[in-house]
Amino acid sequence: MSGSQVVLLGAIAGFTIYLGLPLGRLRNPNPRLRAGLNAVAIGILIFLVWDVLTHAWEPVDGALGKHDWGTVACGGLTLAVGLGAGLMGLVYYDGWIARRAASAARPAGPGAAASAELAPRVRSQAGSLALMIATGIGLHNFAEGLAIGNSAAQGELSLAVLLIIGFGLHNATEGFGIVAPLAAEGERPSWATLLLLGLIGGGPTFLGTVVGQHLVNDTVSIAFLGLAAGSILYVVIELLAVARKAALKTLTTWCVLLGLVLGFATDAVVTAAGA
């Protein structure tokens, strides 16, 4: 299999994320459906946090067993910094968005018209959450693309193909996780918005596949996985707050469980491939 064919398959794996995105265009879902969609997304994202941190910790854990303290220190610090940047970066980003929304809600001066036009988009908490989820998943998928590219670069083409199949199945559920906040709030995104969210979330799989064929580096992979874990963890915290407001504890718990099961099920092919 040529390098271009591997890249093409990596692109297909990334863009299967579009299979789940059209759910965001549901018209006026009822409160129970909204709560259920939100909870399933929580389950999927909790799985992703575990999955990402597991893969990020593997090189460090292996180095610990070999008493390779230099690798342990480098990998551990890289993971801690990436995790902190992903988590706290979104905290500060969210605060900036809130301040910008407050400013846009009080238009004055020559830029009043532009600010007034921007305000509805800035004030959309569901839209901000969807963008944050897409960004976190995009970082995660870049690391997945690195794994595909690395496998191909090392001549393990059967593993690369299995990874592409597994990641493709996985990305299909991730697309649903991205648009769940929009569906839960009854916001109906345009097709252009879905296209953009899909590019942010799925496109990095393609980019990672390209880079991974020429760069085999655990530290880079750990850095991106740490950023992904931190950003996804922040979104989970936000979605849990939305779930509590819904006051549908039994439904929410069942749907969180369903999301977890979906995450593990779609990851099964990847695990079987030895990733």
JSON list of N, CA and C in Angstrom, two decimals, residues 112-149:
[
{"chain": "A", "resi": 112, "resn": "ALA", "atom": "N", "xyz": [-21.25, 49.50, 16.80]},
{"chain": "A", "resi": 112, "resn": "ALA", "atom": "CA", "xyz": [-22.47, 48.95, 17.41]},
{"chain": "A", "resi": 112, "resn": "ALA", "atom": "C", "xyz": [-23.15, 47.93, 16.53]},
{"chain": "A", "resi": 113, "resn": "ALA", "atom": "N", "xyz": [-23.25, 48.22, 15.23]},
{"chain": "A", "resi": 113, "resn": "ALA", "atom": "CA", "xyz": [-23.95, 47.30, 14.34]},
{"chain": "A", "resi": 113, "resn": "ALA", "atom": "C", "xyz": [-23.26, 45.96, 14.26]},
{"chain": "A", "resi": 114, "resn": "ALA", "atom": "N", "xyz": [-21.93, 46.01, 14.13]},
{"chain": "A", "resi": 114, "resn": "ALA", "atom": "CA", "xyz": [-21.17, 44.75, 14.06]},
{"chain": "A", "resi": 114, "resn": "ALA", "atom": "C", "xyz": [-21.29, 43.96, 15.35]},
{"chain": "A", "resi": 115, "resn": "SER", "atom": "N", "xyz": [-21.23, 44.65, 16.50]},
{"chain": "A", "resi": 115, "resn": "SER", "atom": "CA", "xyz": [-21.34, 43.98, 17.79]},
{"chain": "A", "resi": 115, "resn": "SER", "atom": "C", "xyz": [-22.71, 43.36, 17.97]},
{"chain": "A", "resi": 116, "resn": "ALA", "atom": "N", "xyz": [-23.74, 44.09, 17.55]},
{"chain": "A", "resi": 116, "resn": "ALA", "atom": "CA", "xyz": [-25.10, 43.57, 17.69]},
{"chain": "A", "resi": 116, "resn": "ALA", "atom": "C", "xyz": [-25.29, 42.33, 16.83]},
{"chain": "A", "resi": 117, "resn": "GLU", "atom": "N", "xyz": [-24.64, 42.31, 15.65]},
{"chain": "A", "resi": 117, "resn": "GLU", "atom": "CA", "xyz": [-24.76, 41.15, 14.78]},
{"chain": "A", "resi": 117, "resn": "GLU", "atom": "C", "xyz": [-24.03, 39.94, 15.38]},
{"chain": "A", "resi": 118, "resn": "LEU", "atom": "N", "xyz": [-22.92, 40.23, 16.07]},
{"chain": "A", "resi": 118, "resn": "LEU", "atom": "CA", "xyz": [-22.11, 39.16, 16.64]},
{"chain": "A", "resi": 118, "resn": "LEU", "atom": "C", "xyz": [-22.74, 38.58, 17.90]},
{"chain": "A", "resi": 119, "resn": "ALA", "atom": "N", "xyz": [-23.48, 39.39, 18.64]},
{"chain": "A", "resi": 119, "resn": "ALA", "atom": "CA", "xyz": [-23.96, 39.00, 19.97]},
{"chain": "A", "resi": 119, "resn": "ALA", "atom": "C", "xyz": [-24.71, 37.67, 20.00]},
{"chain": "A", "resi": 120, "resn": "PRO", "atom": "N", "xyz": [-25.70, 37.40, 19.12]},
{"chain": "A", "resi": 120, "resn": "PRO", "atom": "CA", "xyz": [-26.43, 36.14, 19.21]},
{"chain": "A", "resi": 120, "resn": "PRO", "atom": "C", "xyz": [-25.52, 34.92, 19.09]},
{"chain": "A", "resi": 121, "resn": "ARG", "atom": "N", "xyz": [-24.51, 35.03, 18.23]},
{"chain": "A", "resi": 121, "resn": "ARG", "atom": "CA", "xyz": [-23.63, 33.89, 18.05]},
{"chain": "A", "resi": 121, "resn": "ARG", "atom": "C", "xyz": [-22.73, 33.69, 19.28]},
{"chain": "A", "resi": 122, "resn": "VAL", "atom": "N", "xyz": [-22.26, 34.81, 19.87]},
{"chain": "A", "resi": 122, "resn": "VAL", "atom": "CA", "xyz": [-21.39, 34.73, 21.03]},
{"chain": "A", "resi": 122, "resn": "VAL", "atom": "C", "xyz": [-22.14, 34.20, 22.24]},
{"chain": "A", "resi": 123, "resn": "ARG", "atom": "N", "xyz": [-23.43, 34.56, 22.35]},
{"chain": "A", "resi": 123, "resn": "ARG", "atom": "CA", "xyz": [-24.19, 34.18, 23.54]},
{"chain": "A", "resi": 123, "resn": "ARG", "atom": "C", "xyz": [-24.61, 32.72, 23.53]},
{"chain": "A", "resi": 124, "resn": "SER", "atom": "N", "xyz": [-24.44, 32.01, 22.44]},
{"chain": "A", "resi": 124, "resn": "SER", "atom": "CA", "xyz": [-24.89, 30.62, 22.35]},
{"chain": "A", "resi": 124, "resn": "SER", "atom": "C", "xyz": [-23.95, 29.70, 23.12]},
{"chain": "A", "resi": 125, "resn": "GLN", "atom": "N", "xyz": [-24.37, 29.33, 24.35]},
{"chain": "A", "resi": 125, "resn": "GLN", "atom": "CA", "xyz": [-23.56, 28.43, 25.16]},
{"chain": "A", "resi": 125, "resn": "GLN", "atom": "C", "xyz": [-23.45, 27.06, 24.50]},
{"chain": "A", "resi": 126, "resn": "ALA", "atom": "N", "xyz": [-24.58, 26.58, 23.91]},
{"chain": "A", "resi": 126, "resn": "ALA", "atom": "CA", "xyz": [-24.55, 25.28, 23.25]},
{"chain": "A", "resi": 126, "resn": "ALA", "atom": "C", "xyz": [-23.58, 25.28, 22.07]},
{"chain": "A", "resi": 127, "resn": "GLY", "atom": "N", "xyz": [-23.56, 26.38, 21.33]},
{"chain": "A", "resi": 127, "resn": "GLY", "atom": "CA", "xyz": [-22.64, 26.49, 20.21]},
{"chain": "A", "resi": 127, "resn": "GLY", "atom": "C", "xyz": [-21.19, 26.49, 20.67]},
{"chain": "A", "resi": 128, "resn": "SER", "atom": "N", "xyz": [-20.92, 27.19, 21.79]},
{"chain": "A", "resi": 128, "resn": "SER", "atom": "CA", "xyz": [-19.56, 27.21, 22.33]},
{"chain": "A", "resi": 128, "resn": "SER", "atom": "C", "xyz": [-19.14, 25.82, 22.79]},
{"chain": "A", "resi": 129, "resn": "LEU", "atom": "N", "xyz": [-20.07, 25.10, 23.44]},
{"chain": "A", "resi": 129, "resn": "LEU", "atom": "CA", "xyz": [-19.77, 23.74, 23.89]},
{"chain": "A", "resi": 129, "resn": "LEU", "atom": "C", "xyz": [-19.47, 22.83, 22.71]},
{"chain": "A", "resi": 130, "resn": "ALA", "atom": "N", "xyz": [-20.29, 22.94, 21.66]},
{"chain": "A", "resi": 130, "resn": "ALA", "atom": "CA", "xyz": [-20.07, 22.12, 20.47]},
{"chain": "A", "resi": 130, "resn": "ALA", "atom": "C", "xyz": [-18.69, 22.39, 19.87]},
{"chain": "A", "resi": 131, "resn": "LEU", "atom": "N", "xyz": [-18.30, 23.66, 19.83]},
{"chain": "A", "resi": 131, "resn": "LEU", "atom": "CA", "xyz": [-16.99, 24.03, 19.29]},
{"chain": "A", "resi": 131, "resn": "LEU", "atom": "C", "xyz": [-15.87, 23.47, 20.17]},
{"chain": "A", "resi": 132, "resn": "MET", "atom": "N", "xyz": [-16.06, 23.55, 21.51]},
{"chain": "A", "resi": 132, "resn": "MET", "atom": "CA", "xyz": [-15.05, 23.02, 22.43]},
{"chain": "A", "resi": 132, "resn": "MET", "atom": "C", "xyz": [-14.91, 21.51, 22.28]},
{"chain": "A", "resi": 133, "resn": "ILE", "atom": "N", "xyz": [-16.06, 20.81, 22.16]},
{"chain": "A", "resi": 133, "resn": "ILE", "atom": "CA", "xyz": [-16.01, 19.37, 21.99]},
{"chain": "A", "resi": 133, "resn": "ILE", "atom": "C", "xyz": [-15.29, 19.01, 20.69]},
{"chain": "A", "resi": 134, "resn": "ALA", "atom": "N", "xyz": [-15.62, 19.73, 19.61]},
{"chain": "A", "resi": 134, "resn": "ALA", "atom": "CA", "xyz": [-14.98, 19.46, 18.32]},
{"chain": "A", "resi": 134, "resn": "ALA", "atom": "C", "xyz": [-13.48, 19.69, 18.40]},
{"chain": "A", "resi": 135, "resn": "THR", "atom": "N", "xyz": [-13.06, 20.73, 19.12]},
{"chain": "A", "resi": 135, "resn": "THR", "atom": "CA", "xyz": [-11.64, 21.02, 19.27]},
{"chain": "A", "resi": 135, "resn": "THR", "atom": "C", "xyz": [-10.93, 19.92, 20.05]},
{"chain": "A", "resi": 136, "resn": "GLY", "atom": "N", "xyz": [-11.53, 19.51, 21.17]},
{"chain": "A", "resi": 136, "resn": "GLY", "atom": "CA", "xyz": [-10.94, 18.44, 21.97]},
{"chain": "A", "resi": 136, "resn": "GLY", "atom": "C", "xyz": [-10.85, 17.14, 21.21]},
{"chain": "A", "resi": 137, "resn": "ILE", "atom": "N", "xyz": [-11.92, 16.79, 20.51]},
{"chain": "A", "resi": 137, "resn": "ILE", "atom": "CA", "xyz": [-11.93, 15.56, 19.71]},
{"chain": "A", "resi": 137, "resn": "ILE", "atom": "C", "xyz": [-10.93, 15.67, 18.56]},
{"chain": "A", "resi": 138, "resn": "GLY", "atom": "N", "xyz": [-10.79, 16.88, 18.00]},
{"chain": "A", "resi": 138, "resn": "GLY", "atom": "CA", "xyz": [-9.81, 17.08, 16.94]},
{"chain": "A", "resi": 138, "resn": "GLY", "atom": "C", "xyz": [-8.39, 16.80, 17.40]},
{"chain": "A", "resi": 139, "resn": "LEU", "atom": "N", "xyz": [-8.05, 17.27, 18.60]},
{"chain": "A", "resi": 139, "resn": "LEU", "atom": "CA", "xyz": [-6.73, 16.99, 19.17]},
{"chain": "A", "resi": 139, "resn": "LEU", "atom": "C", "xyz": [-6.54, 15.49, 19.39]},
{"chain": "A", "resi": 140, "resn": "HIS", "atom": "N", "xyz": [-7.59, 14.86, 19.90]},
{"chain": "A", "resi": 140, "resn": "HIS", "atom": "CA", "xyz": [-7.57, 13.41, 20.10]},
{"chain": "A", "resi": 140, "resn": "HIS", "atom": "C", "xyz": [-7.36, 12.69, 18.77]},
{"chain": "A", "resi": 141, "resn": "ASN", "atom": "N", "xyz": [-8.09, 13.13, 17.75]},
{"chain": "A", "resi": 141, "resn": "ASN", "atom": "CA", "xyz": [-8.02, 12.47, 16.45]},
{"chain": "A", "resi": 141, "resn": "ASN", "atom": "C", "xyz": [-6.68, 12.71, 15.75]},
{"chain": "A", "resi": 142, "resn": "PHE", "atom": "N", "xyz": [-6.03, 13.85, 16.06]},
{"chain": "A", "resi": 142, "resn": "PHE", "atom": "CA", "xyz": [-4.69, 14.06, 15.51]},
{"chain": "A", "resi": 142, "resn": "PHE", "atom": "C", "xyz": [-3.74, 12.98, 16.04]},
{"chain": "A", "resi": 143, "resn": "ALA", "atom": "N", "xyz": [-3.88, 12.68, 17.35]},
{"chain": "A", "resi": 143, "resn": "ALA", "atom": "CA", "xyz": [-3.05, 11.62, 17.94]},
{"chain": "A", "resi": 143, "resn": "ALA", "atom": "C", "xyz": [-3.39, 10.26, 17.33]},
{"chain": "A", "resi": 144, "resn": "GLU", "atom": "N", "xyz": [-4.68, 10.03, 17.04]},
{"chain": "A", "resi": 144, "resn": "GLU", "atom": "CA", "xyz": [-5.07, 8.79, 16.37]},
{"chain": "A", "resi": 144, "resn": "GLU", "atom": "C", "xyz": [-4.44, 8.71, 14.98]},
{"chain": "A", "resi": 145, "resn": "GLY", "atom": "N", "xyz": [-4.45, 9.83, 14.27]},
{"chain": "A", "resi": 145, "resn": "GLY", "atom": "CA", "xyz": [-3.82, 9.86, 12.96]},
{"chain": "A", "resi": 145, "resn": "GLY", "atom": "C", "xyz": [-2.33, 9.58, 13.03]},
{"chain": "A", "resi": 146, "resn": "LEU", "atom": "N", "xyz": [-1.67, 10.10, 14.09]},
{"chain": "A", "resi": 146, "resn": "LEU", "atom": "CA", "xyz": [-0.26, 9.80, 14.29]},
{"chain": "A", "resi": 146, "resn": "LEU", "atom": "C", "xyz": [-0.03, 8.29, 14.42]},
{"chain": "A", "resi": 147, "resn": "ALA", "atom": "N", "xyz": [-0.96, 7.62, 15.15]},
{"chain": "A", "resi": 147, "resn": "ALA", "atom": "CA", "xyz": [-0.85, 6.16, 15.33]},
{"chain": "A", "resi": 147, "resn": "ALA", "atom": "C", "xyz": [-0.97, 5.44, 13.99]},
{"chain": "A", "resi": 148, "resn": "ILE", "atom": "N", "xyz": [-1.92, 5.90, 13.15]},
{"chain": "A", "resi": 148, "resn": "ILE", "atom": "CA", "xyz": [-2.08, 5.29, 11.82]},
{"chain": "A", "resi": 148, "resn": "ILE", "atom": "C", "xyz": [-0.82, 5.49, 10.99]},
{"chain": "A", "resi": 149, "resn": "GLY", "atom": "N", "xyz": [-0.34, 6.74, 10.95]},
{"chain": "A", "resi": 149, "resn": "GLY", "atom": "CA", "xyz": [0.84, 7.05, 10.15]},
{"chain": "A", "resi": 149, "resn": "GLY", "atom": "C", "xyz": [2.08, 6.33, 10.65]}
]
